[in-house]
Amino acid sequence: MIKVSGLHKSFGTQHVLQGVDMEIQTGEAAIIVGRSGGGKSVLLKHITGLIQPDQGQVFINGVDISHLEERELLKIRRDMAVMFQGAALFDSMSVGENVGFYLQREGKMTPGEIEKKVAETLELVDLNGMQHKWPSDLSGGMKKRVGLARAIIHNPSIVFYDEPTAGLDPVVSDSIDHLIRRICDIRQVTTVVITHDMRTVRTVGEKVYMLVNGKIYLTATPDELFASQDPVVYKFVNGISDSEDVLS
């Protein structure tokens, strides 16, 4: 379970997070939405322990990680994975080497065991037999799948996705969304997605958190989000600009 309580963070005079409270249950698929520059990525960095809050707490499976030493944080992070927006593949490594990188560094499995695990994980993301390809041979959607395979190969219980469909066309985006949903169901992993894509919200999400002015403005199911007549929510969901910039 992930619990965020009274989280505050400022950078100079800019108050980015102003008392964020949220709770994501084990195995749940949660979506965090909000305007660009509204603090979504800063919130994600707090949840993954990359930065410390000015005030408040972040609990991962009951452990407060807000001010843990790096050694203790590493133990917590072993049970997490992050799929980055740009896939972040190593160009000098094959697909198989990229996917097996974590297991290779960990040093607990034989090369044969790693090879088998890589093949199984690539099959899960619909990239059977792609081990010997290079990142330069792949389309944008395939790179995302390789990044996802690398993220989940060590069976984390929590997976974070940072704008997983950014830069992809609608058809490829839809396939990535359904893949994320499938992995959530098959692996029973807690899933946290940062996105602007309302299609991702519909396909992946079970609970949606809308971040406005550094606070959680709305917690809802996807159906409740899309049915909301609240003017702030409605304009955001439907991409309607406001001359008074009510979301800033």
GROMACS .gro file of C-alpha atoms in nm:
model
  248
    1MET     CA    1   0.000   0.000   0.000
    2ILE     CA    2   0.108   0.356  -0.070
    3LYS     CA    3  -0.001   0.631   0.167
    4VAL     CA    4   0.084   1.000   0.132
    5SER     CA    5  -0.002   1.225   0.424
    6GLY     CA    6   0.016   1.604   0.440
    7LEU     CA    7   0.292   1.629   0.179
    8HIS     CA    8   0.443   1.975   0.123
    9LYS     CA    9   0.728   2.069  -0.110
   10SER     CA   10   0.857   2.407  -0.222
   11PHE     CA   11   1.142   2.509  -0.450
   12GLY     CA   12   1.240   2.860  -0.353
   13THR     CA   13   0.919   3.063  -0.350
   14GLN     CA   14   0.729   2.812  -0.564
   15HIS     CA   15   0.494   2.594  -0.356
   16VAL     CA   16   0.458   2.280  -0.567
   17LEU     CA   17   0.286   2.045  -0.322
   18GLN     CA   18   0.060   2.192  -0.057
   19GLY     CA   19  -0.073   1.919   0.166
   20VAL     CA   20  -0.119   1.617  -0.061
   21ASP     CA   21  -0.310   1.325   0.090
   22MET     CA   22  -0.372   1.001  -0.097
   23GLU     CA   23  -0.393   0.628  -0.035
   24ILE     CA   24  -0.341   0.359  -0.298
   25GLN     CA   25  -0.436   0.007  -0.199
   26THR     CA   26  -0.222  -0.299  -0.274
   27GLY     CA   27  -0.290  -0.426  -0.624
   28GLU     CA   28  -0.481  -0.114  -0.725
   29ALA     CA   29  -0.429   0.078  -1.049
   30ALA     CA   30  -0.415   0.450  -0.968
   31ILE     CA   31  -0.388   0.738  -1.213
   32ILE     CA   32  -0.251   1.082  -1.123
   33VAL     CA   33  -0.363   1.360  -1.357
   34GLY     CA   34  -0.325   1.736  -1.363
   35ARG     CA   35  -0.191   2.018  -1.571
   36SER     CA   36   0.168   2.035  -1.692
   37GLY     CA   37   0.389   2.181  -1.422
   38GLY     CA   38   0.126   2.105  -1.160
   39GLY     CA   39   0.344   1.881  -0.943
   40LYS     CA   40   0.270   1.530  -1.073
   41SER     CA   41   0.633   1.442  -1.136
   42VAL     CA   42   0.740   1.597  -0.805
   43LEU     CA   43   0.481   1.383  -0.628
   44LEU     CA   44   0.609   1.073  -0.806
   45LYS     CA   45   0.966   1.152  -0.699
   46HIS     CA   46   0.850   1.171  -0.338
   47ILE     CA   47   0.669   0.838  -0.361
   48THR     CA   48   0.980   0.672  -0.505
   49GLY     CA   49   1.204   0.834  -0.244
   50LEU     CA   50   1.406   1.043  -0.490
   51ILE     CA   51   1.340   1.366  -0.302
   52GLN     CA   52   1.241   1.443   0.056
   53PRO     CA   53   0.939   1.651   0.155
   54ASP     CA   54   0.952   1.975   0.348
   55GLN     CA   55   0.665   1.840   0.553
   56GLY     CA   56   0.452   1.526   0.555
   57GLN     CA   57   0.510   1.154   0.512
   58VAL     CA   58   0.516   0.885   0.246
   59PHE     CA   59   0.450   0.526   0.351
   60ILE     CA   60   0.534   0.228   0.132
   61ASN     CA   61   0.385  -0.093   0.269
   62GLY     CA   62   0.377   0.063   0.615
   63VAL     CA   63   0.732   0.203   0.611
   64ASP     CA   64   0.779   0.581   0.625
   65ILE     CA   65   1.037   0.653   0.354
   66SER     CA   66   1.026   1.032   0.385
   67HIS     CA   67   1.367   1.067   0.550
   68LEU     CA   68   1.525   0.723   0.521
   69GLU     CA   69   1.897   0.683   0.465
   70GLU     CA   70   1.994   0.575   0.114
   71ARG     CA   71   2.083   0.222   0.225
   72GLU     CA   72   1.737   0.169   0.373
   73LEU     CA   73   1.573   0.329   0.069
   74LEU     CA   74   1.749   0.083  -0.160
   75LYS     CA   75   1.582  -0.205   0.024
   76ILE     CA   76   1.241  -0.047  -0.036
   77ARG     CA   77   1.317   0.033  -0.400
   78ARG     CA   78   1.404  -0.329  -0.478
   79ASP     CA   79   1.031  -0.394  -0.467
   80MET     CA   80   0.954  -0.103  -0.703
   81ALA     CA   81   1.002  -0.036  -1.072
   82VAL     CA   82   0.970   0.275  -1.287
   83MET     CA   83   0.892   0.285  -1.658
   84PHE     CA   84   1.031   0.614  -1.780
   85GLN     CA   85   0.865   0.834  -2.040
   86GLY     CA   86   1.139   0.779  -2.297
   87ALA     CA   87   1.193   0.407  -2.219
   88ALA     CA   88   1.558   0.498  -2.130
   89LEU     CA   89   1.714   0.200  -2.307
   90PHE     CA   90   2.089   0.153  -2.338
   91ASP     CA   91   2.166   0.194  -2.709
   92SER     CA   92   2.486  -0.010  -2.678
   93MET     CA   93   2.297  -0.313  -2.544
   94SER     CA   94   2.069  -0.558  -2.722
   95VAL     CA   95   1.705  -0.586  -2.624
   96GLY     CA   96   1.783  -0.896  -2.419
   97GLU     CA   97   2.072  -0.726  -2.240
   98ASN     CA   98   1.854  -0.425  -2.163
   99VAL     CA   99   1.575  -0.639  -2.020
  100GLY     CA  100   1.812  -0.857  -1.817
  101PHE     CA  101   2.025  -0.567  -1.692
  102TYR     CA  102   1.883  -0.564  -1.337
  103LEU     CA  103   1.921  -0.941  -1.295
  104GLN     CA  104   2.275  -0.930  -1.434
  105ARG     CA  105   2.380  -0.659  -1.188
  106GLU     CA  106   2.208  -0.833  -0.899
  107GLY     CA  107   2.419  -1.143  -0.964
  108LYS     CA  108   2.182  -1.396  -0.810
  109MET     CA  109   2.097  -1.590  -1.128
  110THR     CA  110   2.307  -1.784  -1.377
  111PRO     CA  111   2.332  -1.656  -1.736
  112GLY     CA  112   2.102  -1.938  -1.843
  113GLU     CA  113   1.843  -1.847  -1.583
  114ILE     CA  114   1.858  -1.482  -1.685
  115GLU     CA  115   1.817  -1.575  -2.051
  116LYS     CA  116   1.508  -1.780  -1.969
  117LYS     CA  117   1.359  -1.503  -1.755
  118VAL     CA  118   1.424  -1.246  -2.030
  119ALA     CA  119   1.247  -1.465  -2.286
  120GLU     CA  120   0.946  -1.514  -2.057
  121THR     CA  121   0.919  -1.143  -1.983
  122LEU     CA  122   0.947  -1.042  -2.349
  123GLU     CA  123   0.671  -1.289  -2.428
  124LEU     CA  124   0.453  -1.121  -2.164
  125VAL     CA  125   0.490  -0.786  -2.343
  126ASP     CA  126   0.433  -0.942  -2.688
  127LEU     CA  127   0.794  -0.921  -2.804
  128ASN     CA  128   0.868  -1.290  -2.847
  129GLY     CA  129   1.213  -1.364  -2.987
  130MET     CA  130   1.333  -1.003  -2.990
  131GLN     CA  131   1.630  -1.058  -2.758
  132HIS     CA  132   1.895  -1.001  -3.023
  133LYS     CA  133   1.746  -0.685  -3.174
  134TRP     CA  134   1.894  -0.344  -3.097
  135PRO     CA  135   1.705  -0.040  -2.968
  136SER     CA  136   1.775   0.135  -3.299
  137ASP     CA  137   1.578  -0.139  -3.476
  138LEU     CA  138   1.263  -0.074  -3.273
  139SER     CA  139   0.962   0.150  -3.317
  140GLY     CA  140   0.857   0.386  -3.039
  141GLY     CA  141   0.590   0.146  -2.918
  142MET     CA  142   0.831  -0.147  -2.915
  143LYS     CA  143   1.082   0.055  -2.713
  144LYS     CA  144   0.809   0.123  -2.457
  145ARG     CA  145   0.741  -0.251  -2.436
  146VAL     CA  146   1.110  -0.326  -2.384
  147GLY     CA  147   1.122  -0.061  -2.112
  148LEU     CA  148   0.821  -0.222  -1.948
  149ALA     CA  149   0.978  -0.567  -1.968
  150ARG     CA  150   1.294  -0.435  -1.803
  151ALA     CA  151   1.086  -0.271  -1.530
  152ILE     CA  152   0.892  -0.584  -1.434
  153ILE     CA  153   1.152  -0.859  -1.484
  154HIS     CA  154   1.239  -0.874  -1.112
  155ASN     CA  155   0.871  -0.908  -1.011
  156PRO     CA  156   0.824  -0.578  -0.826
  157SER     CA  157   0.506  -0.531  -0.625
  158ILE     CA  158   0.476  -0.163  -0.726
  159VAL     CA  159   0.525  -0.025  -1.078
  160PHE     CA  160   0.528   0.345  -1.163
  161TYR     CA  161   0.465   0.473  -1.516
  162ASP     CA  162   0.567   0.826  -1.616
  163GLU     CA  163   0.360   0.932  -1.920
  164PRO     CA  164   0.371   0.582  -2.075
  165THR     CA  165   0.195   0.682  -2.399
  166ALA     CA  166   0.372   1.014  -2.460
  167GLY     CA  167   0.477   1.055  -2.823
  168LEU     CA  168   0.283   0.752  -2.947
  169ASP     CA  169   0.002   0.746  -3.201
  170PRO     CA  170  -0.350   0.654  -3.076
  171VAL     CA  171  -0.333   0.291  -3.193
  172VAL     CA  172   0.004   0.220  -3.029
  173SER     CA  173  -0.105   0.414  -2.718
  174ASP     CA  174  -0.410   0.192  -2.687
  175SER     CA  175  -0.196  -0.123  -2.709
  176ILE     CA  176   0.038   0.007  -2.436
  177ASP     CA  177  -0.259   0.095  -2.214
  178HIS     CA  178  -0.406  -0.254  -2.250
  179LEU     CA  179  -0.065  -0.409  -2.183
  180ILE     CA  180  -0.028  -0.210  -1.859
  181ARG     CA  181  -0.375  -0.319  -1.754
  182ARG     CA  182  -0.299  -0.682  -1.836
  183ILE     CA  183   0.023  -0.682  -1.635
  184CYS     CA  184  -0.159  -0.523  -1.343
  185ASP     CA  185  -0.413  -0.805  -1.355
  186ILE     CA  186  -0.171  -1.092  -1.417
  187ARG     CA  187   0.097  -0.986  -1.168
  188GLN     CA  188  -0.140  -0.823  -0.916
  189VAL     CA  189   0.099  -0.530  -0.888
  190THR     CA  190   0.018  -0.191  -0.743
  191THR     CA  191   0.020   0.040  -1.045
  192VAL     CA  192   0.067   0.418  -1.042
  193VAL     CA  193   0.043   0.607  -1.371
  194ILE     CA  194   0.124   0.974  -1.433
  195THR     CA  195  -0.054   1.079  -1.751
  196HIS     CA  196  -0.227   1.350  -1.954
  197ASP     CA  197  -0.395   1.088  -2.174
  198MET     CA  198  -0.763   1.047  -2.092
  199ARG     CA  199  -0.768   0.720  -2.286
  200THR     CA  200  -0.513   0.581  -2.041
  201VAL     CA  201  -0.737   0.691  -1.755
  202ARG     CA  202  -1.030   0.497  -1.903
  203THR     CA  203  -0.836   0.183  -1.989
  204VAL     CA  204  -0.597   0.144  -1.696
  205GLY     CA  205  -0.739   0.327  -1.397
  206GLU     CA  206  -0.942   0.204  -1.104
  207LYS     CA  207  -0.895   0.523  -0.906
  208VAL     CA  208  -0.801   0.871  -1.030
  209TYR     CA  209  -0.633   1.150  -0.834
  210MET     CA  210  -0.655   1.497  -0.986
  211LEU     CA  211  -0.383   1.735  -0.868
  212VAL     CA  212  -0.470   2.106  -0.872
  213ASN     CA  213  -0.277   2.387  -0.704
  214GLY     CA  214  -0.054   2.138  -0.526
  215LYS     CA  215  -0.343   1.951  -0.365
  216ILE     CA  216  -0.559   1.651  -0.450
  217TYR     CA  217  -0.866   1.826  -0.591
  218LEU     CA  218  -1.061   1.509  -0.672
  219THR     CA  219  -1.040   1.139  -0.594
  220ALA     CA  220  -1.275   0.938  -0.812
  221THR     CA  221  -1.326   0.637  -1.034
  222PRO     CA  222  -1.272   0.699  -1.406
  223ASP     CA  223  -1.649   0.697  -1.463
  224GLU     CA  224  -1.698   0.955  -1.190
  225LEU     CA  225  -1.420   1.172  -1.333
  226PHE     CA  226  -1.569   1.177  -1.682
  227ALA     CA  227  -1.922   1.234  -1.552
  228SER     CA  228  -1.823   1.521  -1.323
  229GLN     CA  229  -1.988   1.858  -1.384
  230ASP     CA  230  -1.744   2.038  -1.157
  231PRO     CA  231  -1.615   2.318  -1.383
  232VAL     CA  232  -1.248   2.261  -1.301
  233VAL     CA  233  -1.273   1.887  -1.364
  234TYR     CA  234  -1.493   1.923  -1.672
  235LYS     CA  235  -1.261   2.170  -1.842
  236PHE     CA  236  -0.955   1.959  -1.772
  237VAL     CA  237  -1.109   1.634  -1.894
  238ASN     CA  238  -1.242   1.796  -2.210
  239GLY     CA  239  -0.935   2.008  -2.281
  240ILE     CA  240  -1.116   2.339  -2.252
  241SER     CA  241  -0.899   2.643  -2.186
  242ASP     CA  242  -1.010   2.912  -1.946
  243SER     CA  243  -0.920   3.277  -1.981
  244GLU     CA  244  -0.901   3.303  -1.602
  245ASP     CA  245  -0.677   2.993  -1.592
  246VAL     CA  246  -0.866   2.838  -1.302
  247LEU     CA  247  -0.628   2.541  -1.287
  248SER     CA  248  -0.304   2.737  -1.250
   0.00000   0.00000   0.00000
